[in-house]
XYZ file of C-alpha atoms in Angstrom:
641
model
C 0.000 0.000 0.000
C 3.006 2.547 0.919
C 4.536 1.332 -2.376
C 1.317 2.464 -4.052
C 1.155 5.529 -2.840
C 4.438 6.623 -3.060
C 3.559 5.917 -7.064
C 0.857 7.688 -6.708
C 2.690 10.516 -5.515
C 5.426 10.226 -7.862
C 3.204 10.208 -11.067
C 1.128 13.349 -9.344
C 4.206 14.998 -9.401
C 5.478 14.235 -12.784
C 2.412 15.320 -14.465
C 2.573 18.778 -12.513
C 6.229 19.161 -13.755
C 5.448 18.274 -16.852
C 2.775 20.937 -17.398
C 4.798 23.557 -15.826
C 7.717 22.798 -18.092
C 5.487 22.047 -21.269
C 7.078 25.653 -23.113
C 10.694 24.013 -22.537
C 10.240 20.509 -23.497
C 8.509 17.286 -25.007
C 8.441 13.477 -24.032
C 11.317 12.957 -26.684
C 14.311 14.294 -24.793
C 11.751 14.189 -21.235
C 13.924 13.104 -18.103
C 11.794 9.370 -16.961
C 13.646 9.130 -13.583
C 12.871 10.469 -10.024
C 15.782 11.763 -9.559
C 16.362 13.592 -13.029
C 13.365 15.431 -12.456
C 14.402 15.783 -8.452
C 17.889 17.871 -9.737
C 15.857 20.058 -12.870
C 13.852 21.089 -10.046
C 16.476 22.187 -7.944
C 18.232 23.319 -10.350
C 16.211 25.594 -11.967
C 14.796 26.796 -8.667
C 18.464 27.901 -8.143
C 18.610 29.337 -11.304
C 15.119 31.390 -10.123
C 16.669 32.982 -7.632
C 19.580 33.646 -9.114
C 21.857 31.353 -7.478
C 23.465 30.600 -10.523
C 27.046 28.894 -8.866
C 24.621 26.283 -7.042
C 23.001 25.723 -10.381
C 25.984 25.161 -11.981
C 27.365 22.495 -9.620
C 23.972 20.637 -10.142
C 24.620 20.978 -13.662
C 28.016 20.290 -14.472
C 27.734 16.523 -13.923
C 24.946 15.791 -16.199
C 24.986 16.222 -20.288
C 21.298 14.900 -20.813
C 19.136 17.205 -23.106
C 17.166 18.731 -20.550
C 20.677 19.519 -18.221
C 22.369 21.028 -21.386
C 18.991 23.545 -21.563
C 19.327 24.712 -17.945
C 22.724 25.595 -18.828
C 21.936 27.509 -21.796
C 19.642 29.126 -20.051
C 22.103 30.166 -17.546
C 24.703 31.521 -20.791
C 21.576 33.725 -21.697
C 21.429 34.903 -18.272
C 25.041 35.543 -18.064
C 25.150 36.828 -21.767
C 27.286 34.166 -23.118
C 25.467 34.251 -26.614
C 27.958 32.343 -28.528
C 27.869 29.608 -25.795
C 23.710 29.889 -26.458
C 24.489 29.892 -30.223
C 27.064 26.875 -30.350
C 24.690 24.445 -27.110
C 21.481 25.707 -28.747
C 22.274 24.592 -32.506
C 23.288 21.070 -31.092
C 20.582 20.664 -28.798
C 17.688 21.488 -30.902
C 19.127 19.545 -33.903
C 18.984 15.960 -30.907
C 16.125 17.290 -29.821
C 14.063 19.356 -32.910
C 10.722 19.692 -30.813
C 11.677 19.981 -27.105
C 13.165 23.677 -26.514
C 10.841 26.341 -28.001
C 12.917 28.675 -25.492
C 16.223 27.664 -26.908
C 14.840 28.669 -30.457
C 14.065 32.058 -29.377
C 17.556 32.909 -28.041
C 18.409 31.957 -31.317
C 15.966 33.814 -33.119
C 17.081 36.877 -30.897
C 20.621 36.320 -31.294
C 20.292 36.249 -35.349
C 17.912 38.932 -35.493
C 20.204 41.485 -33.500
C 22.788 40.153 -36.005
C 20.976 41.388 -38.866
C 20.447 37.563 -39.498
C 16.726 37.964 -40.343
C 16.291 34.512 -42.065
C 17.243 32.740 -39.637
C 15.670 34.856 -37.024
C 12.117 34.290 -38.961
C 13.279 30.504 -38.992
C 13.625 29.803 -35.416
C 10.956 32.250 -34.038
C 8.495 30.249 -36.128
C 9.444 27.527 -34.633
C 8.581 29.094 -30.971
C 5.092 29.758 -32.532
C 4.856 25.915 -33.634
C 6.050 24.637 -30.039
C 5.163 27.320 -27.631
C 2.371 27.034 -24.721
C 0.409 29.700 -23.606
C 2.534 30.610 -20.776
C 5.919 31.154 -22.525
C 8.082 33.982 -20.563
C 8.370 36.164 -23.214
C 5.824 38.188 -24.950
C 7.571 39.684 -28.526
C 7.352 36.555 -30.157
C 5.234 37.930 -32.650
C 6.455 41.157 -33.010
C 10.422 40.059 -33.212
C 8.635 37.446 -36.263
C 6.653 40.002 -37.845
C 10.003 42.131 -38.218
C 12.075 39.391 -39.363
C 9.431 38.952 -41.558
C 9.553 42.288 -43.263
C 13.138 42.508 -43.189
C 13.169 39.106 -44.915
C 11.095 40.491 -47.607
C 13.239 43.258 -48.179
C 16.100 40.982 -48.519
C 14.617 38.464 -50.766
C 13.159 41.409 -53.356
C 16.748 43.154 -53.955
C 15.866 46.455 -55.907
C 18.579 47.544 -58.794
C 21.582 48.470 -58.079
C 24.544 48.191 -59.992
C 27.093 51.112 -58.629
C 29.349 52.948 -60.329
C 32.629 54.799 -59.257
C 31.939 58.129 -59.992
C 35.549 59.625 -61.835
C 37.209 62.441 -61.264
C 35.607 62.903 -57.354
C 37.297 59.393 -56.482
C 40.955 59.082 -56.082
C 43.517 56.550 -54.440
C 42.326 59.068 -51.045
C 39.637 58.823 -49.388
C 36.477 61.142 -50.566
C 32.864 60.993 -49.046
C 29.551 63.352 -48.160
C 28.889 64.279 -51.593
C 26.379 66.713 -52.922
C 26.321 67.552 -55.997
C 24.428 71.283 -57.377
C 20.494 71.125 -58.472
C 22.030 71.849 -61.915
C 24.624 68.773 -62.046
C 27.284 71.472 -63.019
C 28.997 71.752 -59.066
C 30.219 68.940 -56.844
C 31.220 68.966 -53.034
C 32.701 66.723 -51.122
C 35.332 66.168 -48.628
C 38.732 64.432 -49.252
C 40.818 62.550 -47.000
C 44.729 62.866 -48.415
C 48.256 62.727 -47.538
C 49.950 66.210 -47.358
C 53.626 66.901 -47.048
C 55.796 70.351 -47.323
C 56.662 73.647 -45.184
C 53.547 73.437 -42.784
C 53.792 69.659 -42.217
C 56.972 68.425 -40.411
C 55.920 64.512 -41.586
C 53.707 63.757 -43.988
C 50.100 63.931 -42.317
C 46.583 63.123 -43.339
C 44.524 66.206 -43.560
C 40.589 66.603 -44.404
C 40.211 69.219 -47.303
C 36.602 70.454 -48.331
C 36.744 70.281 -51.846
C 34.756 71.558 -55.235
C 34.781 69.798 -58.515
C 33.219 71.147 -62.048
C 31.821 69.186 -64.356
C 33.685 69.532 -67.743
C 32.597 67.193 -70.867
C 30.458 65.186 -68.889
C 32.674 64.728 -66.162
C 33.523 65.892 -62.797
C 37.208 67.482 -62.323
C 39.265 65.986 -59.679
C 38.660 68.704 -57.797
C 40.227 71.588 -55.615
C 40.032 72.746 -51.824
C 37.940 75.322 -51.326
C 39.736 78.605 -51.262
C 39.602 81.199 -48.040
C 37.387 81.400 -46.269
C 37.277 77.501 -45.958
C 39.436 75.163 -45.084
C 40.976 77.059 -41.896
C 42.005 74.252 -40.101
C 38.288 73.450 -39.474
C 36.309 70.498 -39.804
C 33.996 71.187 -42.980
C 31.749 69.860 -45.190
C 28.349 67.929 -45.393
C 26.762 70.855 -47.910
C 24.018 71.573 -49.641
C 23.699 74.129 -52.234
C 20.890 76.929 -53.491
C 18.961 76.182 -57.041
C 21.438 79.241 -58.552
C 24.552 78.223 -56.855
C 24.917 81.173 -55.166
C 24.310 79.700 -51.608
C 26.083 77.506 -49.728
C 25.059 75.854 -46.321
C 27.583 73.596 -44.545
C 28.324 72.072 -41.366
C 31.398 73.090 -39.793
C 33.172 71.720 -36.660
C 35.161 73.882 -33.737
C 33.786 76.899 -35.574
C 32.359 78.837 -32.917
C 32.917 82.361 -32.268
C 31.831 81.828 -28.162
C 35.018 79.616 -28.371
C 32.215 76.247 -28.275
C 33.725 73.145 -29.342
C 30.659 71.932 -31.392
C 29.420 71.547 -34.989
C 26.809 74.142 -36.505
C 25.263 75.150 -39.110
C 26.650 77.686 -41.563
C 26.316 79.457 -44.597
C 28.026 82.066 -47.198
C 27.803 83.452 -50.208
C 29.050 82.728 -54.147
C 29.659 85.561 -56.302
C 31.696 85.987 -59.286
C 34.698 86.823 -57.944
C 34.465 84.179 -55.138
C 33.150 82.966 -51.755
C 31.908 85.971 -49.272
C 32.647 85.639 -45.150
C 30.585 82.864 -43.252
C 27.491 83.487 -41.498
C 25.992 81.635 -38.815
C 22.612 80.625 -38.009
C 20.361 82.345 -35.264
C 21.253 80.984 -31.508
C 18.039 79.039 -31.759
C 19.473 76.837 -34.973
C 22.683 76.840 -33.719
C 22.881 75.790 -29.623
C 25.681 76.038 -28.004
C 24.877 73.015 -25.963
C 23.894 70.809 -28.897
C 25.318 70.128 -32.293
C 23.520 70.513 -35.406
C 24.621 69.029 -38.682
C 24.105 67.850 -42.040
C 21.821 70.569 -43.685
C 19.591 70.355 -46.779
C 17.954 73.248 -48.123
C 14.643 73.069 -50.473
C 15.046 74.502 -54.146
C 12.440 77.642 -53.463
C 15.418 78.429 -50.673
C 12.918 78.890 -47.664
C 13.079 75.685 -45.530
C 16.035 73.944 -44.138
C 16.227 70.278 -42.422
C 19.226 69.416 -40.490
C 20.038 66.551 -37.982
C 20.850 67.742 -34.422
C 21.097 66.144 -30.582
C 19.195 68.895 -28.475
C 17.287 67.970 -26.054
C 13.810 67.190 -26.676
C 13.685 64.718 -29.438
C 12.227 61.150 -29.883
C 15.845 59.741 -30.147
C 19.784 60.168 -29.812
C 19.896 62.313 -32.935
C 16.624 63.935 -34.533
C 15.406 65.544 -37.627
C 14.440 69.277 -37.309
C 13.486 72.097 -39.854
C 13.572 75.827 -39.777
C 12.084 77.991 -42.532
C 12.659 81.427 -43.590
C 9.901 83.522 -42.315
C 10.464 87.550 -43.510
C 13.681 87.452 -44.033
C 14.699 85.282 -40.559
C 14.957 81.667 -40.035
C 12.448 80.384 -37.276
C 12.814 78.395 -34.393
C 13.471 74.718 -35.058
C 10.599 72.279 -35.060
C 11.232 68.339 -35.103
C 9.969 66.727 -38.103
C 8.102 64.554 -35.780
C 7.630 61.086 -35.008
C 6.809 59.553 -38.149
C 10.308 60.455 -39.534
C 11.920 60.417 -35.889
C 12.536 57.483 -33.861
C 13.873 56.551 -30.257
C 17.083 55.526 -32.283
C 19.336 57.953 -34.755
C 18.062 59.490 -37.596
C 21.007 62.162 -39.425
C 22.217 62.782 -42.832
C 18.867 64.334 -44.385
C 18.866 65.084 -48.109
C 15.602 67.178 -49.711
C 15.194 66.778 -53.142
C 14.488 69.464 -55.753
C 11.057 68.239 -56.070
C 10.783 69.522 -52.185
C 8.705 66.644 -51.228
C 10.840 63.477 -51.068
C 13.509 63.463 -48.026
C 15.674 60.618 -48.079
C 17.777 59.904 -44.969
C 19.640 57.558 -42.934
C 18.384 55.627 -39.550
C 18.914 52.860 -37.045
C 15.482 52.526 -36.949
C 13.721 49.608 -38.160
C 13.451 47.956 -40.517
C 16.980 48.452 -40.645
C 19.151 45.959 -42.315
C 21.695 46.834 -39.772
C 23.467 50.046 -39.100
C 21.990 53.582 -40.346
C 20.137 52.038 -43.364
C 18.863 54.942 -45.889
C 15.038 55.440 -45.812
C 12.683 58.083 -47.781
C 9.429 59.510 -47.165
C 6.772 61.587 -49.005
C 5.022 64.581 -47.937
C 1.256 63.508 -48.683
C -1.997 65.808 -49.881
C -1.720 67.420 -46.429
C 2.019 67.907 -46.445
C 2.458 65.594 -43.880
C 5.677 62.834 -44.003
C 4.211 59.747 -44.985
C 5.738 56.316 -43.226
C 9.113 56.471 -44.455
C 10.372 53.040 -46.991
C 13.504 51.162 -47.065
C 14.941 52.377 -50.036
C 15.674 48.558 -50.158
C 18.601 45.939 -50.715
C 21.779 45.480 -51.377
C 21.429 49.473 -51.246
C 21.261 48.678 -47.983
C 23.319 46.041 -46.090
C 24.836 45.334 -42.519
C 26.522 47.980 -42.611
C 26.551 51.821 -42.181
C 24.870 53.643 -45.413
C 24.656 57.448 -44.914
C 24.632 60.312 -47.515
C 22.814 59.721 -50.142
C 22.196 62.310 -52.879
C 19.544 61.939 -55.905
C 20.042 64.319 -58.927
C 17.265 66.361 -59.651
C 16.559 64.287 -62.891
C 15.693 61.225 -60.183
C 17.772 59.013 -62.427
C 20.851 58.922 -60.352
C 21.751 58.472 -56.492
C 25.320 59.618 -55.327
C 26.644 58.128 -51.741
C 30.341 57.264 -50.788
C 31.562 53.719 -49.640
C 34.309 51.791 -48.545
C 32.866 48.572 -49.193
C 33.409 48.550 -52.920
C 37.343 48.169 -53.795
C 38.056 50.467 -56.378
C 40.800 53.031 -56.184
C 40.884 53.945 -52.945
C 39.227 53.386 -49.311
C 36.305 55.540 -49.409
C 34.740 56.319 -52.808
C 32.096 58.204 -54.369
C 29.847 56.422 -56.413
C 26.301 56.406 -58.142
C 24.010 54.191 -59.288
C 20.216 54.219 -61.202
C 18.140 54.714 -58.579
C 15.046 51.862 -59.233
C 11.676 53.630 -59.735
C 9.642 53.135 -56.777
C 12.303 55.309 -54.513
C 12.261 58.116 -57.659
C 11.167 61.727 -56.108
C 8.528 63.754 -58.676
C 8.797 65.253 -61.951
C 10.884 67.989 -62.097
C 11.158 70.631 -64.788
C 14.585 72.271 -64.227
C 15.999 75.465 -66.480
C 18.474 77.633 -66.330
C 19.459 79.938 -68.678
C 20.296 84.159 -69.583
C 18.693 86.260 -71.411
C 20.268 88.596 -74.028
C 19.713 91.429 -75.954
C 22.110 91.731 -79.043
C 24.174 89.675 -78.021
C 24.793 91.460 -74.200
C 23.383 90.273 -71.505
C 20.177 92.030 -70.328
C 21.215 93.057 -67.119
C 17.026 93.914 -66.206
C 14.256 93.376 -63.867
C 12.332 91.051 -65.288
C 10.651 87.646 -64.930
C 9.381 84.777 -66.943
C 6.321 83.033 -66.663
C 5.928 79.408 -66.729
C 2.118 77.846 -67.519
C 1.163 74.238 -66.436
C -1.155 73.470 -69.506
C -3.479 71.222 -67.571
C -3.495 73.329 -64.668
C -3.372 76.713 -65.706
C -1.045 77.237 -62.845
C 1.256 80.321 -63.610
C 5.061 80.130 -61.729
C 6.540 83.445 -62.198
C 10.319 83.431 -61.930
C 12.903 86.293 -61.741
C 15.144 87.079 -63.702
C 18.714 88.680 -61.736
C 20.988 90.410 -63.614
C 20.431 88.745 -66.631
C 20.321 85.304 -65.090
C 17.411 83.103 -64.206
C 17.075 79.640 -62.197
C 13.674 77.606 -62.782
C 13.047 74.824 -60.780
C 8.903 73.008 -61.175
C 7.480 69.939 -59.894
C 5.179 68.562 -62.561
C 3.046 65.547 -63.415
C 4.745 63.332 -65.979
C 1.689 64.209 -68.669
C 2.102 67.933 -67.601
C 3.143 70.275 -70.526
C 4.076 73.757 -69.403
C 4.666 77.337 -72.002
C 7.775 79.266 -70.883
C 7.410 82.918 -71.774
C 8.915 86.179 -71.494
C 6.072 89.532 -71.938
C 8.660 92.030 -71.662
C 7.231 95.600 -72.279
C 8.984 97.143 -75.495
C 10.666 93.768 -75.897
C 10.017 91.164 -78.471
C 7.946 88.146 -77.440
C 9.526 85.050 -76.736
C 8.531 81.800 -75.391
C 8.998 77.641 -75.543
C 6.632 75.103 -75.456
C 7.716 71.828 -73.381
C 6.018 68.766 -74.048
C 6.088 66.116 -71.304
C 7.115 63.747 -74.144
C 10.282 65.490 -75.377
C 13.103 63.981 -73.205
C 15.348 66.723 -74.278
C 14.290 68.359 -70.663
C 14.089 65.132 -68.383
C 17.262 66.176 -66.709
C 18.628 69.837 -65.661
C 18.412 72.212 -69.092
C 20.078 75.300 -70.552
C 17.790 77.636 -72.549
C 18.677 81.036 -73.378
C 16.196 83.679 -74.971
C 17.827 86.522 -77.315
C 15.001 89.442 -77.009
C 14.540 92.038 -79.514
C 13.936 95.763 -78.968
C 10.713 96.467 -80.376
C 11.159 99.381 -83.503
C 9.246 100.183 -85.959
C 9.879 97.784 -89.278
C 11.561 95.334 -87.021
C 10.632 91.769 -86.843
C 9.960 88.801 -84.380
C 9.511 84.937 -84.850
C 6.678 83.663 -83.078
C 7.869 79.629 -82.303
C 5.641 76.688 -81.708
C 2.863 77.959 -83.919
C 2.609 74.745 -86.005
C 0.191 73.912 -88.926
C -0.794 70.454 -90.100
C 0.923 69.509 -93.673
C -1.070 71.435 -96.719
C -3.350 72.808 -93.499
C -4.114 76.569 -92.409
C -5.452 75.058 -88.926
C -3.581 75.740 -85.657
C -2.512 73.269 -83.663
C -3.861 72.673 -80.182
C -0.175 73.372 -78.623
C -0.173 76.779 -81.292
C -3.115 77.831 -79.254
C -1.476 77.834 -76.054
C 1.560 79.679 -76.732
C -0.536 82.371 -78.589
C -2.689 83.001 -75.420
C 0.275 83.299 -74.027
C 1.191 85.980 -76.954
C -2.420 87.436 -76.414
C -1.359 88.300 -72.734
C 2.143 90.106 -74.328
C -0.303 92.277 -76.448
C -1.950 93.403 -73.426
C 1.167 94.373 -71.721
C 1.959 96.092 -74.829
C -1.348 97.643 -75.212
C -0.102 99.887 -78.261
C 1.987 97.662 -80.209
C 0.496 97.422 -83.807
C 1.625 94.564 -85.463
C 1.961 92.781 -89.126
C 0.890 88.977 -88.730
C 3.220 87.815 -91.733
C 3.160 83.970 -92.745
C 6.396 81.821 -94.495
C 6.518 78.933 -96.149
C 9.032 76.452 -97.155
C 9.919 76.624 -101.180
C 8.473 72.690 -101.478
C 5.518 72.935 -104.093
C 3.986 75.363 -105.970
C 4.810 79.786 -105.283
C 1.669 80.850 -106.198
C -0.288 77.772 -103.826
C 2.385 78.473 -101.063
C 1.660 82.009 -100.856
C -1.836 81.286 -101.096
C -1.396 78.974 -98.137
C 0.952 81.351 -95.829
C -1.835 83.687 -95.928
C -4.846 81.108 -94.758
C -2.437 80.260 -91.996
C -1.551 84.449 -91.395
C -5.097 85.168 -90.764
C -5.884 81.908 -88.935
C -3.416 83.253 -86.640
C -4.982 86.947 -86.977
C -8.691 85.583 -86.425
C -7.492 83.440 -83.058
C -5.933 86.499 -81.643
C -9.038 88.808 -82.409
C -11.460 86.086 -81.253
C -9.690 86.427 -77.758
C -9.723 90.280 -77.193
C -7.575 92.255 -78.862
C -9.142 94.653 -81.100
C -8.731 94.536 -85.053
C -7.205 97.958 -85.582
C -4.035 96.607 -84.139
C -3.695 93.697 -86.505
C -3.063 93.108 -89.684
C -2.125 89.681 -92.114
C 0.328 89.050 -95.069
C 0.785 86.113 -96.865
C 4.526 86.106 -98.585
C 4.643 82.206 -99.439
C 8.495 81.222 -100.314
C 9.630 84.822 -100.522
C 12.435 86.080 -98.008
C 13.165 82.647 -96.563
C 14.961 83.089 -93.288
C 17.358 80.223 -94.044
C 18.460 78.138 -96.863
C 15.735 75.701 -97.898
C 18.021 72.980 -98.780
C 17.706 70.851 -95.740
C 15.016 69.368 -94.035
C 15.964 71.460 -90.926
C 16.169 74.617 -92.936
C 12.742 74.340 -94.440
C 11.171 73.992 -90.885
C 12.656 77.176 -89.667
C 11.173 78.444 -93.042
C 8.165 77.351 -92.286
C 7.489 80.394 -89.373
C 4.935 83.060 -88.616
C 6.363 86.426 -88.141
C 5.396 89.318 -86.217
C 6.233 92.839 -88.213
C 6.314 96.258 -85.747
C 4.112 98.969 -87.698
C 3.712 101.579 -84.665
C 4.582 100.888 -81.136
């Protein structure tokens, strides 16, 4: 009877351990002695109350399956992760169903390894094996990450990088920017320098500026005084015109602050002006603020800074130019900012796409570079990946899209070409492309000198009707639009006393995808002098306009308003293909088509007037193709201004 009951007793007891212990085991590697289950117990009592030593001695007799757990469990305690790495691979591989504990300190281990598929692995395993009362409680967050980050890894985006020459050398060269225009490049270069001021040869940082000539960039030169004064410099970002710089620079402080700020100066034609510094309330004393980006309309700039107050270690802020002064700071908030580091912030021209760099997740590892969207209601929208092998285990920082969207710039020393660090670009793949932009540049002229004039030129979104107005200094003019990709848009100048002149851009006509030089050569208005009017097209053997004709002459219509007394001659041209007496006959249908669309939207008929003058006076030789087009024209003759 005593022998019954202590049975009795015994089984009671093994069924109670084995539901306590059901998240840590199964019957295949389950202790079926007394006195195995008599030391786990004790053992991992010790372990409970942290009497690891008495644990230990327990332990270090026994190698059975559910011994070797208790003392991985004890290595996780005492952080011994490559002791729970090299146990826990052997144990779970004797016993593949026993240890859903063991196979989530391996799924942590991996996953704060940047080891995601084999994080995903083993913490699906813990979901296959796990009870309801397993100790931890981000089982299915830590899988839902490894998850994602899986995905990312398993969908690699395009990338094929490219060293970019003339910025990389056998030194070392990183934070590149690179102007609006594609013209100007900045960076900072890491080289041996030897002579007078250096006793041994030394490695000195240099903030340097490369041009762009045939195609490529220049190797490059420091940037003269007032740079480079044995200050740490660089991480720019430069106006639409190129007349602005903003830079970080290091122990630049005129309290005598030890600290990086913000700072900014001026490009003229002769050179660089002093520096400037931000308001105290950009620039703390008792923070450091970095990395600057400024948006192409010049009135906003982010920056990455450590003041107090922030989600994280380093935050996001922007400050925006408010009446001529920048304002206080604000933190981009906590969509973009995290409780980890978020620095190296690049706005492109489009001014809604930032791209920047975080330890945030879903990291791959390291500061991975994400990018966000500002949405309908300019907030940041949930910032993306920009995706693998962009992004690796590693540190990615920097990165730079041209204002085409075609290209991304970033520097690397993971990549062996000529030297450690390298700058390099690659086709950026098209989900991570910013907007549309429409980017010109150009001067205007007047015989042949530039038109040193107030002035400004308007730019019309077809669809939209949406007017940009855009001024013209000293001669000089910067345009910079964010358009639809079906958006066509009339550039025009209405210059009072000046000729008309104007371009039509078709979203179609890749000639202005990326950054684009256009000049316009205005005429003095006198009487008997004439002006082209381009982009007023006819269909072959037609005297009808065409629809993109009729936009560039409302444009024309507005001019005659400006000019309210200009009397004009509408003459028309042919080409000398066919018949003289049908050509003229045609060039003056397509005259007074033009004369009847202008008189049908306003302007009154005793200004106007039409001539037909066929192949007569052609304004080129007709003996090319190319010739006969520019024949082919509709002139505007000055009979009283």
């Amino acid at each position: 009877m005593l022998i019954m009951i202590k049975n009795l007793i015994f089984i009671r007891f093994f069924l109670i351990f084995f539901l306590i212990i059901k998240s840590v085991s199964s019957q295949e590697c389950f202790p079926d002695d007394r006195k195995s289950i008599r030391l786990f117990k004790k053992a991992e009592k010790y372990i409970s109350k942290g009497k690891i030593y008495d644990a230990q001695e327990i332990l270090k007799l026994y190698n059975d399956p559910f011994y070797v757990f208790l003392k991985i469990k004890i290595a996780w305690i005492k952080k011994n992760y490559v002791k729970v790495e090299n146990d826990g691979l052997v144990l779970i591989n004797n016993c593949p169903n026993s240890f859903p504990l063991v196979y989530y300190y391996l799924a942590k281990i991996y996953f704060d390894r940047n080891e995601y598929i084999k994080s995903k692995l083993y913490m699906q395993k813990v979901v296959e094996l796990k009870s309801t009362d397993f100790p931890f409680n981000d089982v299915d967050k830590i899988l839902e990450r490894s998850s994602v980050m899986v995905n990312i890894i398993e969908n690699p985006v395009k990338f094929s990088p490219s060293l970019v020459k003339g910025l990389s050398t056998k030194y070392d060269e990183y934070l590149p920017v690179i102007s609006p225009d594609q013209e100007i490049a900045f960076f900072t270069r890491r080289s041996i320098k030897d002579g007078l001021d250096f006793l041994v040869p030394s490695y000195v940082e240099e903030f340097m500026i490369s041009h762009k000539l045939n195609g490529e960039f220049d190797s490059g030169n420091a940037l003269p005084y007032p740079f480079n004064m044995n200050n740490n410099e660089g991480a720019a970002s430069i106006s639409i015109d190129n007349k602005i710089l903003y830079f970080t620079s290091c122990s630049r402080n005129i309290n005598g602050y030890n600290n990086c700020d913000i700072f900014y100066v001026y490009r003229n034609k002769t050179g660089w002006s002093n520096i400037f510094s931000f308001p105290n309330t950009v620039s703390r004393e008792e923070s450091w603020e970095s990395q600057p980006t400024v948006s192409s309309d010049g009135k906003k700039i982010i920056f990455a800074s450590d003041r107090k107050g922030g989600y994280g270690g380093v935050d996001l802020y922007e400050t925006n130019l408010v009446d001529g002064k920048w304002s206080d700071p604000v933190n981009l908030g906590p969509v973009i900012n995290t409780i980890s580091d978020e620095k190296s912030p690049f706005l492109h021209t489009d001014n809604q796409t930032l791209f920047f760099s975080s330890t945030s997740f879903p990291s791959l590892g390291g500061f991975d570079i994400f990018y966000s969207r500002l949405d309908k209601d300019l907030k940041w929208t949930q910032p993306k990946n920009i995706g693998y092998p962009i992004n690796t285990k590693g540190d990615e920082i920097a990165l730079f899209v041209t204002t085409d969207g075609v290209k991304a710039c970033f520097a690397s020393n993971q990549i062996n070409e000529e030297g450690g660090w390298d700058i390099f670009s690659f086709d950026l793949h098209e989900s991570a492309k910013p907007k549309r932009v429409l980017f010109l540049k150009g001067n205007i002229f007047s015989k042949n000198t530039l038109l040193d004039k107030d002035m400004s030129l308007e730019v019309k979104n077809i669809k939209t009707n949406e007017v940009t107005t855009i001024k013209v200094d000293s001669g000089s003019y910067v345009a910079s639009l964010v358009l639809e990709e079906d958006d066509d848009v009339v550039v025009s100048l209405k210059e009072e006393n000046y000729s008309f002149e104007s371009i039509y851009i078709d979203s179609e006509d890749s000639t202005f995808d990326s950054p684009s030089q256009v000049n316009f050569d205005l005429d003095v208005l006198e009487v008997g002098s004439t002006f082209d009017l381009d982009n007023i097209y006819f269909e072959t053997n037609s005297f009808n306009i065409s629809s993109i004709s009729k936009k560039v002459l409302n444009e024309f219509i507005d001019y005659l308003r400006i000019n309210n007394t200009l009397v004009l001659e509408i003459s028309g041209y042919t080409d000398s293909i066919g018949n003289f007496l049908e050509n003229k006959v045609l060039s003056e249908k397509r005259a007074k088509s033009v004369y009847d669309f202008i008189l049908k939207n306003g302007i009154l008929k005793n200004r106007l007037s039409y001539v037909g003058y066929g192949e007569l006076n052609p304004a080129v030789s007709n003996s090319t193709k190319k010739g006969r087009a520019k024949n082919r024209r509709t002139e505007f003759k000055v009979i009283r201004k």
